[in-house]
Coordinates of C-alpha atoms in Angstrom, one line a residue:
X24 CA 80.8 60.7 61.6
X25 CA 84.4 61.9 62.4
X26 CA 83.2 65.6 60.8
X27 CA 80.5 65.7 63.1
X28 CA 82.3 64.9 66.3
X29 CA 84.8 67.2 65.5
X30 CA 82.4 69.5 65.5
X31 CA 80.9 68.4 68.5
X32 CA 84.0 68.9 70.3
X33 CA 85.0 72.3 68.9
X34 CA 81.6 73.7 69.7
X35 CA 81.5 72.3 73.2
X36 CA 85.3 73.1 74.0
X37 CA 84.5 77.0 72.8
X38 CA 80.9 77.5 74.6
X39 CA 82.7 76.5 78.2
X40 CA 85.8 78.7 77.3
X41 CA 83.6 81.7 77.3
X42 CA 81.1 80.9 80.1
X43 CA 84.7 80.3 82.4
X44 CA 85.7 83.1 80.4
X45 CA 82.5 85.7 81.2
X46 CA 82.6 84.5 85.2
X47 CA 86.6 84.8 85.1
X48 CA 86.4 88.2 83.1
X49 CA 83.3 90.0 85.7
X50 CA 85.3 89.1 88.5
X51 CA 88.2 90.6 87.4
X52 CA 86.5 93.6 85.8
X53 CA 84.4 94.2 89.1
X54 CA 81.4 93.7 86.6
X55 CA 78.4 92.3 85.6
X56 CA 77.6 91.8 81.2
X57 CA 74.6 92.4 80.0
X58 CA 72.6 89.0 78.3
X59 CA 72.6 90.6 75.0
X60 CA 76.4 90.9 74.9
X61 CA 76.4 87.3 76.1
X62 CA 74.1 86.5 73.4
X63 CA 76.3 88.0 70.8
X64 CA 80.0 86.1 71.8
X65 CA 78.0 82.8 72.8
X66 CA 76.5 83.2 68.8
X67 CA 80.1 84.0 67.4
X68 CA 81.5 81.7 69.8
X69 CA 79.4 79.1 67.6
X70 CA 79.7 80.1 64.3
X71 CA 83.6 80.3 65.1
X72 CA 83.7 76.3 65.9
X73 CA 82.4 75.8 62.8
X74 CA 85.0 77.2 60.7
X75 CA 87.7 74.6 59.9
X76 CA 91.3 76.3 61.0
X77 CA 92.8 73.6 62.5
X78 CA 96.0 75.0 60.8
X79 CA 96.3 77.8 63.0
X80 CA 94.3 77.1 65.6
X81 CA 95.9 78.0 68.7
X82 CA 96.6 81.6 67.3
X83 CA 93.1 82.5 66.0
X84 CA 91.9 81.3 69.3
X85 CA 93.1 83.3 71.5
X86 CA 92.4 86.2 68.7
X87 CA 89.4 85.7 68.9
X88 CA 89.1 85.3 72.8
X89 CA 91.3 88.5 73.0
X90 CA 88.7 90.5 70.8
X91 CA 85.6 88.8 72.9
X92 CA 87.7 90.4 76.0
X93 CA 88.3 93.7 74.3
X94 CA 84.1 93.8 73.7
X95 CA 83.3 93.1 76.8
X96 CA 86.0 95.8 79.0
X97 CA 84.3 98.3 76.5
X98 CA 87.7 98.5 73.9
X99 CA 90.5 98.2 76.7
X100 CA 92.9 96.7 75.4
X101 CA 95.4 96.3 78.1
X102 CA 93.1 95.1 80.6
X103 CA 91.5 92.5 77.9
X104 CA 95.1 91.4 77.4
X105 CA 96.2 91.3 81.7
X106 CA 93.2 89.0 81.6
X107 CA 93.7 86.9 79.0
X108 CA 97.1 86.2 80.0
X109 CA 95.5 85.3 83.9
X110 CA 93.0 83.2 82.4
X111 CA 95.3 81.5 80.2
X112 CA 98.0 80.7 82.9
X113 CA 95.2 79.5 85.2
X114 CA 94.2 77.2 82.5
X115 CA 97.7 75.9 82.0
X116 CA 98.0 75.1 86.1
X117 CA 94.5 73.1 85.9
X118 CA 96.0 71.0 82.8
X119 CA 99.0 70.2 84.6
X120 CA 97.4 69.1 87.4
X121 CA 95.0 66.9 85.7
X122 CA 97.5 65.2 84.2
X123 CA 99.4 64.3 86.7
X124 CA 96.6 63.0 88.6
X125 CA 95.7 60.8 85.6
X126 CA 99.5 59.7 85.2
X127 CA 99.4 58.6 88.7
X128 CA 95.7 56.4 88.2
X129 CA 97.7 54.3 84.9
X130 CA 101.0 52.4 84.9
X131 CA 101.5 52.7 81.2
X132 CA 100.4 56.9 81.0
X133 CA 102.0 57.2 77.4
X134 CA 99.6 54.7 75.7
X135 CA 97.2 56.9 77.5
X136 CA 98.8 60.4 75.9
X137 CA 98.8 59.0 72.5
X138 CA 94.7 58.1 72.8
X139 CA 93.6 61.3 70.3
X140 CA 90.1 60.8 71.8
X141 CA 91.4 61.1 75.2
X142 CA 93.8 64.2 74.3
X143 CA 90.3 66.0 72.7
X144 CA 88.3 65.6 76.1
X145 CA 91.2 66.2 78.3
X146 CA 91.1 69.9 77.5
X147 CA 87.4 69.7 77.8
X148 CA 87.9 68.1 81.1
X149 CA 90.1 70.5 82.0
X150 CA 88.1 73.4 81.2
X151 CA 85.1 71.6 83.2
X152 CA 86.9 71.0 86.5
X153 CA 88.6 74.4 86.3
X154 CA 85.7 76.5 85.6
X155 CA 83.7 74.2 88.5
X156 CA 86.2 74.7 91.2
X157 CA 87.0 78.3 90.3
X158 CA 83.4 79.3 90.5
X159 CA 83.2 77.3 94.3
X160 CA 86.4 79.2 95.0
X161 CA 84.7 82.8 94.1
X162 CA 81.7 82.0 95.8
X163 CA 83.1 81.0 99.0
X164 CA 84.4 84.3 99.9
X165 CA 80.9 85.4 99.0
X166 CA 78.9 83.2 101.2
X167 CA 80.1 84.1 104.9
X168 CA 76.7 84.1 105.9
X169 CA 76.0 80.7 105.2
X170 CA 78.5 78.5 107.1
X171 CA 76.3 75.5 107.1
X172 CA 76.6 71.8 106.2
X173 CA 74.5 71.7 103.4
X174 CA 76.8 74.3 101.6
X175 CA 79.6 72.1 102.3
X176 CA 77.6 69.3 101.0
X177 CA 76.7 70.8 97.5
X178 CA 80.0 71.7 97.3
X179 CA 81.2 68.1 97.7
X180 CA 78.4 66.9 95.1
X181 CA 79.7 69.1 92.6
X182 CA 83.4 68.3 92.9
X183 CA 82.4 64.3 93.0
X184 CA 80.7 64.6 89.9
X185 CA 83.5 66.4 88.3
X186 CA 86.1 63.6 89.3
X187 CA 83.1 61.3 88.3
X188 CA 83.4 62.7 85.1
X189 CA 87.3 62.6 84.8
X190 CA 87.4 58.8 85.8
X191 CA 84.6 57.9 83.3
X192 CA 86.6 59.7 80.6
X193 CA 90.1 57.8 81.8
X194 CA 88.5 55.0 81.5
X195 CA 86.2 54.7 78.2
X196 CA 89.7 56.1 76.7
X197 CA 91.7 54.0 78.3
X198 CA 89.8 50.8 77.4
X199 CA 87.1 52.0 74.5
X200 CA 89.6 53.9 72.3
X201 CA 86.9 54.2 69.4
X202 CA 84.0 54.3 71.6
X203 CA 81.6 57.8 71.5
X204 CA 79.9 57.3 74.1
X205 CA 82.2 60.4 75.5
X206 CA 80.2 63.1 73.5
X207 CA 76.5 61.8 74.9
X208 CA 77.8 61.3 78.9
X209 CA 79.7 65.1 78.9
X210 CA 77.0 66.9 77.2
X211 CA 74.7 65.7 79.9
X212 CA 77.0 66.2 83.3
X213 CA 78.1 69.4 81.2
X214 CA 74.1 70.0 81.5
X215 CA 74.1 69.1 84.9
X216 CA 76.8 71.3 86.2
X217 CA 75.9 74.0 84.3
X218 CA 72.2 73.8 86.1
X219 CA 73.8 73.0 89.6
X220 CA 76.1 76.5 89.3
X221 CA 72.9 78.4 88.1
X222 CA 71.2 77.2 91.0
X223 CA 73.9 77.8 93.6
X224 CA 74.3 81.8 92.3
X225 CA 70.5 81.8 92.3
X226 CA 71.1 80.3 96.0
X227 CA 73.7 82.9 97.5
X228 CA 71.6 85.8 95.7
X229 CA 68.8 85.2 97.8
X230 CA 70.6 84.1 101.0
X231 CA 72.5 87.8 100.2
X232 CA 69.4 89.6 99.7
X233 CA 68.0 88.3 102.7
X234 CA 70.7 89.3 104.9
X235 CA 70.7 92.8 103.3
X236 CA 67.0 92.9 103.9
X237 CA 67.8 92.4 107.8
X238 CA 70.4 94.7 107.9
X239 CA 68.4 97.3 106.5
X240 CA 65.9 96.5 108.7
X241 CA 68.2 96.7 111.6
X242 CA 69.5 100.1 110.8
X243 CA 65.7 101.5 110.5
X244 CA 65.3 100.4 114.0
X245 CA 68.3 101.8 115.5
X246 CA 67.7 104.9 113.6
X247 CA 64.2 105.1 115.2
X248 CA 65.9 104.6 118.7
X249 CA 67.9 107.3 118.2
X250 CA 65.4 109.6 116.6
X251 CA 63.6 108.6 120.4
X252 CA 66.2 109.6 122.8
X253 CA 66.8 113.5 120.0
X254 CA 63.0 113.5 121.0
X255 CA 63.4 112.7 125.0
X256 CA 66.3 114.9 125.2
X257 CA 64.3 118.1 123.1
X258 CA 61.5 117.4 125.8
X259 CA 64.1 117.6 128.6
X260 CA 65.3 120.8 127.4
X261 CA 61.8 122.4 127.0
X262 CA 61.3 121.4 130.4
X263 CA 64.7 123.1 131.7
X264 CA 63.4 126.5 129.8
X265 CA 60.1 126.4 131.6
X266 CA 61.7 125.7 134.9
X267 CA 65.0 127.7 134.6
X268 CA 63.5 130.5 136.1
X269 CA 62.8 128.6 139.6
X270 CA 66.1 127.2 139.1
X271 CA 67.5 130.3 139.1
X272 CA 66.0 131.3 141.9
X273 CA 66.9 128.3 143.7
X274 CA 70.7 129.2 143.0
X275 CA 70.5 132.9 143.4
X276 CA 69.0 131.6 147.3
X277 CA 72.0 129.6 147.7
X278 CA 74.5 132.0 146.7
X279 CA 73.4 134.8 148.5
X280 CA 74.2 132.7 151.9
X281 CA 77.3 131.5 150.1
X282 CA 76.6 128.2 150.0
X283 CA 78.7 127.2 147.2
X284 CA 78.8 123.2 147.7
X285 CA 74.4 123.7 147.6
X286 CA 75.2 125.3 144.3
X287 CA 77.6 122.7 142.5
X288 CA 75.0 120.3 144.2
X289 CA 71.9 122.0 142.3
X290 CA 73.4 122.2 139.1
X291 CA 75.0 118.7 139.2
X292 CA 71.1 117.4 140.0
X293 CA 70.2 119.5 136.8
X294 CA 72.8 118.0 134.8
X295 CA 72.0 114.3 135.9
X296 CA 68.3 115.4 134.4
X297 CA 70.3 115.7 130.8
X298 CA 72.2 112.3 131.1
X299 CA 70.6 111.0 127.6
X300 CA 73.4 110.9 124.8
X301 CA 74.8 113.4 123.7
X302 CA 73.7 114.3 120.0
X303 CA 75.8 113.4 117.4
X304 CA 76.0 115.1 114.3
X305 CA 78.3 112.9 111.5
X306 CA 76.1 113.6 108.7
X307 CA 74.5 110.2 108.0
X308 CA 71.5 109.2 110.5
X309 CA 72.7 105.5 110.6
X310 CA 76.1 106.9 111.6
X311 CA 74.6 109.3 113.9
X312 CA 72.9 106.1 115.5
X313 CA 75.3 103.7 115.5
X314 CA 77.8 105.8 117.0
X315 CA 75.2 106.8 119.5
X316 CA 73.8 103.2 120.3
X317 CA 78.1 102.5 121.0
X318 CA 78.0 105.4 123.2
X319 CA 75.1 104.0 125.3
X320 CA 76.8 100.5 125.5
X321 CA 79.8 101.8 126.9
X322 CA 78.7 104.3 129.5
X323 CA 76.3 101.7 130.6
X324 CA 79.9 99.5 131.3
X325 CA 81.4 102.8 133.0
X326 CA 83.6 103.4 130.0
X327 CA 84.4 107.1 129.6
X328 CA 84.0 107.9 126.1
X329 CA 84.9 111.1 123.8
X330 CA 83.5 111.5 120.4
X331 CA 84.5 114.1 118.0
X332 CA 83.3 114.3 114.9
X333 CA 84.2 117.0 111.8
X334 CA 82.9 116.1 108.3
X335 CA 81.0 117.7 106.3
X336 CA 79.1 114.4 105.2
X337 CA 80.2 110.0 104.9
X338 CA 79.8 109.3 101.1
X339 CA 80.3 105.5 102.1
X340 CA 77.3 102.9 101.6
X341 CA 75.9 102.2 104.8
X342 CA 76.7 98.2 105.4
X343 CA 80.6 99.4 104.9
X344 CA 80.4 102.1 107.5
X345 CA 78.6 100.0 109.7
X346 CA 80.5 97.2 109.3
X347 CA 83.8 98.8 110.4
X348 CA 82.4 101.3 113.3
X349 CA 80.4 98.6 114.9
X350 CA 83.2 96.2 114.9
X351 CA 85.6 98.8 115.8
X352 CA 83.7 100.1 118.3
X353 CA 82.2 96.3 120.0
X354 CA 85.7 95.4 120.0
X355 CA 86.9 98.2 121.8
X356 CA 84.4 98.4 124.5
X357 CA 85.1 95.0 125.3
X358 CA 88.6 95.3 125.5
X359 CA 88.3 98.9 127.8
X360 CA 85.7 96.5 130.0
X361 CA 88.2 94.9 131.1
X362 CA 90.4 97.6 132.6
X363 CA 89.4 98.9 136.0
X364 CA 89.1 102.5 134.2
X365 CA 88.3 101.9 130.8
X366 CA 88.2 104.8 128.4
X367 CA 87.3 105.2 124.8
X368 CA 88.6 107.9 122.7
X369 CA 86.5 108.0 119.0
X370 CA 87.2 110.1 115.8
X371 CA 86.3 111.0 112.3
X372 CA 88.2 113.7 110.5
X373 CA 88.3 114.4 106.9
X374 CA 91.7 115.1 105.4
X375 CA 91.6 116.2 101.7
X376 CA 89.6 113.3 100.4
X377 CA 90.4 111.1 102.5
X378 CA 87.8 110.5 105.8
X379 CA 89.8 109.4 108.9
X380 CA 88.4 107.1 111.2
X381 CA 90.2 106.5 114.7
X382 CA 89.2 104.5 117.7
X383 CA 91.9 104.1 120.8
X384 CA 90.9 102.6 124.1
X385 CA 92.4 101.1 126.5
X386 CA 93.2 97.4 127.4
X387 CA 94.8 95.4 129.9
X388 CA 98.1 93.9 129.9
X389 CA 100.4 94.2 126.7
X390 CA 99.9 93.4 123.3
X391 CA 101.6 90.5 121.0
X392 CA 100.6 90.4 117.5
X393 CA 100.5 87.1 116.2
X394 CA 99.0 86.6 112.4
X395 CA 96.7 89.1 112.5
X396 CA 95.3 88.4 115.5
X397 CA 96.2 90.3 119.1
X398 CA 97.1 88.6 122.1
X399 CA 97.6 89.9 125.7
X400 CA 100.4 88.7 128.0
X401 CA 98.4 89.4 130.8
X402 CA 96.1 86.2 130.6
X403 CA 97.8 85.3 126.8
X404 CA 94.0 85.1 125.1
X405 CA 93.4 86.1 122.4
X406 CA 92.3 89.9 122.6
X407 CA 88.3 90.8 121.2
X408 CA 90.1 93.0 118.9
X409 CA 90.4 89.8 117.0
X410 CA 86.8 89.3 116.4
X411 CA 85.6 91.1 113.2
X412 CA 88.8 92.6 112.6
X413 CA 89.1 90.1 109.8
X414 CA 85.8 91.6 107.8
X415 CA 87.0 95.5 108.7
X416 CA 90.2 94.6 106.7
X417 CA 87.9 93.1 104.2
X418 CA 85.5 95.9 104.0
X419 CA 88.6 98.3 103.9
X420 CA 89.9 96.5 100.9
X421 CA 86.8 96.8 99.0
X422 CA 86.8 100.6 99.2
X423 CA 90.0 101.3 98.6
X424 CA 91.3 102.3 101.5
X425 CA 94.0 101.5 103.9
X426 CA 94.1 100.2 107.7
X427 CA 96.6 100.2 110.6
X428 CA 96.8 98.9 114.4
X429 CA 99.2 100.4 116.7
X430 CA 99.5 99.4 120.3
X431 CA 101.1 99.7 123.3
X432 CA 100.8 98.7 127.2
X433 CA 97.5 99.3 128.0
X434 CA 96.4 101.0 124.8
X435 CA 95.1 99.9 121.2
X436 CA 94.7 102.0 118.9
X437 CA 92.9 101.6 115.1
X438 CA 93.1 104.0 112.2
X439 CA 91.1 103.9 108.7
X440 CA 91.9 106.0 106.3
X441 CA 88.9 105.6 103.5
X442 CA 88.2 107.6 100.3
X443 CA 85.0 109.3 100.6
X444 CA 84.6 112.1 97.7
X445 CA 81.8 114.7 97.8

């Protein structure tokens, strides 16, 4: 019997070091494994808690977990080792932790310590609670779109039944020493959880498909808008050709009585005719659109604008361009609305491999900076440069790239400097 739950423990105490250790290891790598090279350490994971080598243990171990790494970053070996160490460390924090939240639950802790059942599931507890609350942590930053209760609420059930779990094991140790009823009640909440953080990747998957499938659908339409008003304003220009010789005329009449004021007059009317954007070329049509949609918005507040735009071509996916010209450019339209002669100066320049992107504009009242956020003496609120600036940094980060704010009285000013390779 003791042969058998020894090897109930040893399998069970491997199998959740490599799931922790294949979430822990893709998120690190930037990576997703394939299921047959899961298939392959989960069997040698297996046949490796079989083999008695109690004797050196700890060593082969993290051999072994060292090799698994080395498999899976495709044979490197410093970046299996980095992780290892990480993972390791993290593990060592989570036992710490654990046990001196159990120290605080009993008086006499020591009698507790010396319990060889309890020491067996205590790293199995460990390993549980650690890989349950890491994988909440990761997903967090993963789920901004769903900032809803019953999120919080699965969250919550989750974590209960982990402490569930560790009180269950204090106890049954603490006053069944010789009991196993341990191995039957954490193979099924190990079940459980396991199920429950299937479910909840399954969950955000979708919720992030979805919200890709909008924003897709989103940039179609805005696309198609702009695709209208190149259309209106090709029309508009036919139009001037057929009539530019009665315009002519029209101006030739005026200037031989020397009515110059009639002229400027003439030509302004003919100008007003070709008020539509002005075309923007930036290589991308969602770009293109965006920037053009922006343009709209702020004219339509009487906010001068100037675009200028030389690249040969945006090799960025199109929700991270997006994301940081449309909160760039929301944010400073609404800061310029506030001045009595609000102006918005745009740019993208490509420098070597590098694609600039700079928005200034002005604002009222002077600037404090206060934790990332941007506050204006003038009525001390917080600016609207705040708002989204927190997922532009984010979405800067993820490429690579690097971002800085500079500001003065009565001007802000944003520059992005992004990789984008032909």
């Amino acid at each position: 019997m003791y042969l058998i739950y020894k090897l109930y423990f040893s399998l069970i105490n491997n199998l959740i070091i490599v799931l922790f250790l294949f979430r822990f290891s893709e998120n690190n790598m930037h990576t997703v494994f394939s299921i047959k090279r899961k298939i392959i350490v989960f069997t040698l994971a297996s046949l490796y808690s079989i083999v008695p080598l109690s004797r050196f243990d700890l060593i082969i171990s993290n051999v072994f977990f060292l090799l698994t790494l080395y498999y899976l970053s495709d044979f490197k070996l410093k970046q299996s080792i980095i992780i290892l160490i990480k993972f390791e460390v993290l593990l060592h924090i989570a036992s710490a932790i654990i046990c001196f939240l159990h120290s605080l639950l009993f008086s006499d802790a020591q009698l507790l310590y010396d319990n060889v059942i309890y020491q067996d599931y205590k790293s199995i507890l460990v390993e549980i609670i650690a890989y349950v609350v890491y994988c909440l942590y990761c997903n967090l930053f993963k789920s901004n779109t769903i900032k809803n209760m019953y999120l919080l609420l699965f969250n919550i059930t989750i974590l209960g039944i982990c402490l569930l779990l560790s009180y269950i094991t204090l106890y049954i140790c603490y006053s069944l020493p010789k009991s196993y009823m341990l191995s039957a009640i954490f193979a099924i909440i190990f079940v459980l959880i396991i199920i429950c953080i299937s479910l909840y990747d399954k969950f955000l998957a979708v919720i992030e498909e979805n919200t890709n499938y909008r924003f897709k659908l989103e940039l179609d339409k805005m696309e198609q808008v702009y695709s209208a008003q190149l259309d209106d304003k090709l029309n508009q220009l036919h139009s001037l050709r057929h009539d530019m010789k009665n315009h002519l005329i029209v101006i030739d009449g005026y200037a031989s009585q020397h009515n110059d004021r009639k002229i400027h007059e003439y030509i302004h009317n003919i100008c007003e005719d070709l008020s539509l954007t002005n075309a923007v070329d930036s290589g991308s049509h969602i770009v293109s659109a965006l920037i053009a949609e922006k343009e709209d918005k702020a004219k339509s507040q009487n906010i001068r604008c100037e675009i200028n735009i030389s690249t040969p071509g945006i090799n960025i996916d199109d929700f991270s361009i997006t994301t940081i010209i449309g909160n760039l450019f929301d944010n400073a339209i609404k800061a310029a609305a506030e001045c009595e002669h609000g102006w918005i100066r745009f740019s993208i320049t490509q420098a070597g491999s590098y694609m600039n992107i700079v928005i200034e504009n002005s604002c009222s009242g002077n600037i404090i900076e206060n934790n990332g956020e941007f506050t204006s003496t003038k009525n001390d609120k917080v600016l609207p440069h705040g708002i989204g600036i927190k997922n532009v940094r984010k979405v800067v980060s993820n490429l690579n790239g690097h971002i800085d704010f500079s500001y003065a009285s009565g001007y802000f000013s944003v520059k992005a400097e992004l990789p984008n390779y032909s």
